């Protein structure tokens, strides 16, 4: 699809259907009609949200859903595209006339030349050769060929067993294979967790600023998201306590304690203990998203809340192998108490009977033979160097207009603007110069009060690419 052309996107929202799913289905329809062909670029989320008249987080959630399903692919430094391995539907069916209810247009403008992600790993480092070999072995294994029927909706028994040992060794989690569910990415696990522990209309406390795609999953499950402030020590426990006392509909708390998303703060031991005590006293379920536990550069990784929780404090622990390998590997997992896991399993079976068993079996093999652990060590060393390089560049070029706390781990730096500097305007200027960067508005529960900051994802870029990104950002700055 050529630069500057316009595509009419027609979408119809069914009763009770989340808007982001309606938009996702509309894009699928355009692909199936052949109007979007394999390899075609998608408009940026800002442009599409403006033309559709919806919140940008909604478009972000729609894109994320399509990435999970394999209709779209995200390419570092380039943008989002229709997956290249799809058939060209235009060759197999005639172009149909549009017949939707709501019509809007979105211009396919210039994509950023370089993207600073929100903390994605570098797909170029992924252990693709051993993964491909393990996948072929899985397809030919007796365990796979003996039964072509549906498997356990909790996922591959082999992967759950190896994950059990991995989590015990690496994170202090005493979780048996039967306590684990494998999902198609952590986004599915977040939705299943929310749908399990809340009823429609009840509330989930979330960090603010925080992770918009988690909020979308919770809302899709019928929950209200109530923001709790975050400071340099993570979620504010005093504010959370006040909310728990005042809101009788509060059922759960969603936190990212290891490296808070997006600020990278680590929740202190004292706050962790207070959070567990608060959840116990108010009978709340904790949904713990430990999305990048492997990437701790300074000091020892902090054990998850789930490793400390007593039986009377239910914790649903969510992790992902996508951050360890590559975003395109959509494998997440959840560890939960038996009664909650049974509910999650029943719901998962209703919408998706099982995951990608050959891929799950292959990943189990890579855990078992030590490939993933070796890859994690290699990636951690590279990302540590990139963090330090990015921090040095930011300190050198932006000390008068911004500051940051060097994160102990994770794949991004939270760059805070000094008073009077607008991160949103700066990001818009950078976009015009070909650099995509995420301002604090993208992580705000209330857009009227966004944090003036950037989430500067450094891991997916090599040192020369980081230097180029900083040059463009400086050119675009105040």
Short mmCIF file of C-alpha atoms in Angstrom, two decimals, residues 56-273:
data_model
loop_
_atom_site.label_atom_id
_atom_site.label_comp_id
_atom_site.label_asym_id
_atom_site.label_seq_id
_atom_site.Cartn_x
_atom_site.Cartn_y
_atom_site.Cartn_z
CA UNK A 56 -5.23 5.34 21.32
CA UNK A 57 -5.00 2.57 23.92
CA UNK A 58 -7.97 0.93 22.19
CA UNK A 59 -6.14 0.82 18.86
CA UNK A 60 -3.02 -0.41 20.68
CA UNK A 61 -5.05 -3.26 22.18
CA UNK A 62 -6.51 -4.12 18.75
CA UNK A 63 -3.02 -4.30 17.21
CA UNK A 64 -1.78 -6.39 20.12
CA UNK A 65 -4.65 -8.84 19.64
CA UNK A 66 -3.82 -9.18 15.92
CA UNK A 67 -0.12 -9.65 16.70
CA UNK A 68 -1.07 -12.49 19.09
CA UNK A 69 -3.26 -14.14 16.45
CA UNK A 70 -0.58 -13.88 13.76
CA UNK A 71 -2.40 -11.49 11.39
CA UNK A 72 0.17 -8.74 11.99
CA UNK A 73 3.88 -8.60 12.73
CA UNK A 74 5.87 -5.84 14.44
CA UNK A 75 9.31 -5.09 13.07
CA UNK A 76 11.81 -3.19 15.18
CA UNK A 77 12.56 0.29 13.83
CA UNK A 78 9.99 -0.08 11.05
CA UNK A 79 6.46 -0.46 12.35
CA UNK A 80 3.52 -2.86 12.17
CA UNK A 81 2.72 -4.84 9.02
CA UNK A 82 0.33 -7.45 7.70
CA UNK A 83 2.06 -10.81 8.26
CA UNK A 84 4.05 -11.81 5.20
CA UNK A 85 3.22 -15.52 5.49
CA UNK A 86 -0.51 -14.99 4.94
CA UNK A 87 -2.01 -15.93 1.57
CA UNK A 88 -2.85 -13.08 -0.80
CA UNK A 89 -6.63 -13.23 -0.39
CA UNK A 90 -7.13 -10.85 -3.31
CA UNK A 91 -6.07 -13.63 -5.69
CA UNK A 92 -8.79 -15.96 -4.39
CA UNK A 93 -11.89 -13.78 -4.05
CA UNK A 94 -13.36 -10.71 -5.73
CA UNK A 95 -13.30 -7.34 -4.01
CA UNK A 96 -16.54 -6.86 -2.10
CA UNK A 97 -18.35 -3.59 -1.76
CA UNK A 98 -18.23 -2.05 1.72
CA UNK A 99 -21.35 -2.51 3.77
CA UNK A 100 -20.55 -1.50 7.34
CA UNK A 101 -22.34 0.83 9.65
CA UNK A 102 -19.55 3.12 10.82
CA UNK A 103 -17.00 4.41 8.30
CA UNK A 104 -13.83 6.34 8.91
CA UNK A 105 -10.66 6.91 6.94
CA UNK A 106 -7.06 6.58 8.05
CA UNK A 107 -4.14 7.91 6.05
CA UNK A 108 -1.23 5.55 5.77
CA UNK A 109 1.46 8.08 6.41
CA UNK A 110 5.19 7.78 6.93
CA UNK A 111 6.23 5.16 9.47
CA UNK A 112 8.99 6.04 11.94
CA UNK A 113 12.44 5.13 10.67
CA UNK A 114 13.54 4.12 14.16
CA UNK A 115 11.43 2.98 17.09
CA UNK A 116 12.28 3.11 20.78
CA UNK A 117 10.08 0.30 22.05
CA UNK A 118 8.37 0.12 25.42
CA UNK A 119 10.95 -2.47 26.50
CA UNK A 120 10.88 -5.19 23.86
CA UNK A 121 13.84 -7.57 23.51
CA UNK A 122 15.99 -7.69 20.39
CA UNK A 123 14.55 -10.38 18.12
CA UNK A 124 17.91 -10.58 16.35
CA UNK A 125 19.34 -12.27 19.44
CA UNK A 126 16.67 -14.99 19.59
CA UNK A 127 17.97 -18.60 19.55
CA UNK A 128 16.15 -19.31 16.29
CA UNK A 129 18.24 -22.26 15.14
CA UNK A 130 17.86 -24.40 18.29
CA UNK A 131 14.19 -23.39 18.51
CA UNK A 132 13.55 -24.48 14.92
CA UNK A 133 15.36 -27.76 15.53
CA UNK A 134 13.38 -28.39 18.71
CA UNK A 135 10.13 -27.57 16.90
CA UNK A 136 10.89 -30.11 14.15
CA UNK A 137 11.71 -32.73 16.77
CA UNK A 138 8.44 -31.96 18.55
CA UNK A 139 6.42 -32.49 15.36
CA UNK A 140 8.08 -35.88 14.85
CA UNK A 141 8.00 -36.99 18.46
CA UNK A 142 5.93 -40.06 19.45
CA UNK A 143 4.15 -37.99 22.09
CA UNK A 144 2.81 -35.63 19.41
CA UNK A 145 2.12 -38.14 16.63
CA UNK A 146 0.39 -40.65 18.92
CA UNK A 147 -2.56 -38.36 19.60
CA UNK A 148 -3.85 -35.88 17.05
CA UNK A 149 -6.80 -34.92 19.25
CA UNK A 150 -7.05 -31.97 21.58
CA UNK A 151 -4.71 -31.80 24.53
CA UNK A 152 -4.99 -30.42 28.04
CA UNK A 153 -6.33 -26.83 27.96
CA UNK A 154 -3.69 -25.98 30.58
CA UNK A 155 -1.05 -26.57 27.91
CA UNK A 156 1.72 -29.05 27.15
CA UNK A 157 2.44 -31.31 30.13
CA UNK A 158 6.11 -31.30 29.13
CA UNK A 159 6.39 -27.52 29.17
CA UNK A 160 4.45 -27.23 32.43
CA UNK A 161 6.74 -29.77 34.05
CA UNK A 162 9.92 -28.00 32.92
CA UNK A 163 8.45 -24.62 33.88
CA UNK A 164 7.75 -26.01 37.35
CA UNK A 165 11.44 -26.84 37.83
CA UNK A 166 12.55 -23.58 36.19
CA UNK A 167 10.35 -21.41 38.43
CA UNK A 168 11.46 -23.33 41.50
CA UNK A 169 15.13 -22.82 40.70
CA UNK A 170 15.01 -19.28 39.30
CA UNK A 171 12.19 -17.61 41.25
CA UNK A 172 11.63 -19.61 44.42
CA UNK A 173 8.13 -20.63 43.36
CA UNK A 174 7.00 -24.02 44.64
CA UNK A 175 4.54 -24.67 41.81
CA UNK A 176 3.76 -28.17 40.55
CA UNK A 177 2.96 -28.74 36.89
CA UNK A 178 -0.69 -29.01 37.84
CA UNK A 179 -0.61 -25.45 39.22
CA UNK A 180 0.52 -23.97 35.88
CA UNK A 181 -1.42 -22.96 32.77
CA UNK A 182 0.34 -22.14 29.50
CA UNK A 183 -1.35 -19.38 27.47
CA UNK A 184 -0.97 -17.65 24.13
CA UNK A 185 1.04 -14.80 25.59
CA UNK A 186 0.63 -13.06 28.92
CA UNK A 187 -2.29 -10.99 27.59
CA UNK A 188 -4.51 -14.08 27.54
CA UNK A 189 -3.37 -14.93 31.07
CA UNK A 190 -4.29 -11.43 32.26
CA UNK A 191 -7.79 -11.72 30.80
CA UNK A 192 -8.35 -15.18 32.27
CA UNK A 193 -7.08 -14.03 35.66
CA UNK A 194 -9.40 -11.02 35.74
CA UNK A 195 -12.42 -12.97 34.52
CA UNK A 196 -11.77 -15.54 37.23
CA UNK A 197 -11.45 -13.30 40.28
CA UNK A 198 -13.91 -10.50 39.54
CA UNK A 199 -17.55 -10.26 38.55
CA UNK A 200 -18.84 -7.66 36.05
CA UNK A 201 -18.98 -4.25 37.68
CA UNK A 202 -16.49 -5.01 40.44
CA UNK A 203 -13.14 -3.26 40.62
CA UNK A 204 -9.46 -4.07 40.12
CA UNK A 205 -6.85 -1.73 41.55
CA UNK A 206 -4.12 -0.97 39.00
CA UNK A 207 -0.90 1.00 39.06
CA UNK A 208 -1.09 4.51 37.59
CA UNK A 209 0.90 5.05 35.43
CA UNK A 210 0.71 1.47 34.30
CA UNK A 211 0.16 -1.08 31.54
CA UNK A 212 -2.74 -0.14 29.21
CA UNK A 213 -3.09 -3.59 27.64
CA UNK A 214 -3.66 -5.09 31.09
CA UNK A 215 -6.38 -2.50 31.68
CA UNK A 216 -7.95 -3.48 28.34
CA UNK A 217 -7.96 -7.16 29.37
CA UNK A 218 -9.56 -6.34 32.71
CA UNK A 219 -12.23 -4.16 31.13
CA UNK A 220 -12.95 -6.86 28.58
CA UNK A 221 -13.61 -9.15 31.55
CA UNK A 222 -16.18 -6.65 32.86
CA UNK A 223 -14.08 -5.10 35.61
CA UNK A 224 -13.60 -1.44 36.51
CA UNK A 225 -9.98 -0.31 36.70
CA UNK A 226 -9.21 2.03 39.60
CA UNK A 227 -5.84 3.73 39.56
CA UNK A 228 -3.45 3.78 42.52
CA UNK A 229 -0.49 6.21 42.38
CA UNK A 230 3.05 5.00 41.81
CA UNK A 231 6.17 6.67 43.17
CA UNK A 232 9.87 5.82 43.18
CA UNK A 233 9.14 2.87 45.48
CA UNK A 234 6.38 1.38 43.35
CA UNK A 235 2.66 1.27 44.15
CA UNK A 236 1.53 3.49 47.04
CA UNK A 237 0.35 1.07 49.74
CA UNK A 238 -1.27 3.82 51.84
CA UNK A 239 -3.42 4.89 48.89
CA UNK A 240 -4.23 1.26 48.16
CA UNK A 241 -5.32 0.71 51.77
CA UNK A 242 -7.60 3.73 51.56
CA UNK A 243 -9.15 2.40 48.35
CA UNK A 244 -9.70 -1.04 49.89
CA UNK A 245 -11.55 0.54 52.82
CA UNK A 246 -13.69 2.85 50.68
CA UNK A 247 -14.60 0.63 47.70
CA UNK A 248 -16.61 -2.44 48.68
CA UNK A 249 -16.52 -3.70 45.08
CA UNK A 250 -12.71 -4.08 45.05
CA UNK A 251 -11.81 -7.69 44.34
CA UNK A 252 -8.22 -7.73 43.05
CA UNK A 253 -4.95 -5.81 42.74
CA UNK A 254 -2.77 -5.84 39.62
CA UNK A 255 0.92 -5.09 40.19
CA UNK A 256 4.27 -5.30 38.39
CA UNK A 257 6.52 -5.34 41.50
CA UNK A 258 9.84 -6.51 40.05
CA UNK A 259 10.24 -3.66 37.55
CA UNK A 260 7.14 -1.48 37.68
CA UNK A 261 5.71 -0.82 34.25
CA UNK A 262 6.43 1.83 33.01
CA UNK A 263 8.58 3.54 35.70
CA UNK A 264 10.94 0.53 36.31
CA UNK A 265 10.76 1.00 40.14
CA UNK A 266 11.22 -2.13 42.27
CA UNK A 267 8.69 -2.62 45.07
CA UNK A 268 10.59 -2.65 48.36
CA UNK A 269 10.48 -5.57 50.79
CA UNK A 270 8.49 -3.56 53.33
CA UNK A 271 5.88 -2.59 50.74
CA UNK A 272 5.70 -6.18 49.51
CA UNK A 273 4.95 -7.42 53.02
#
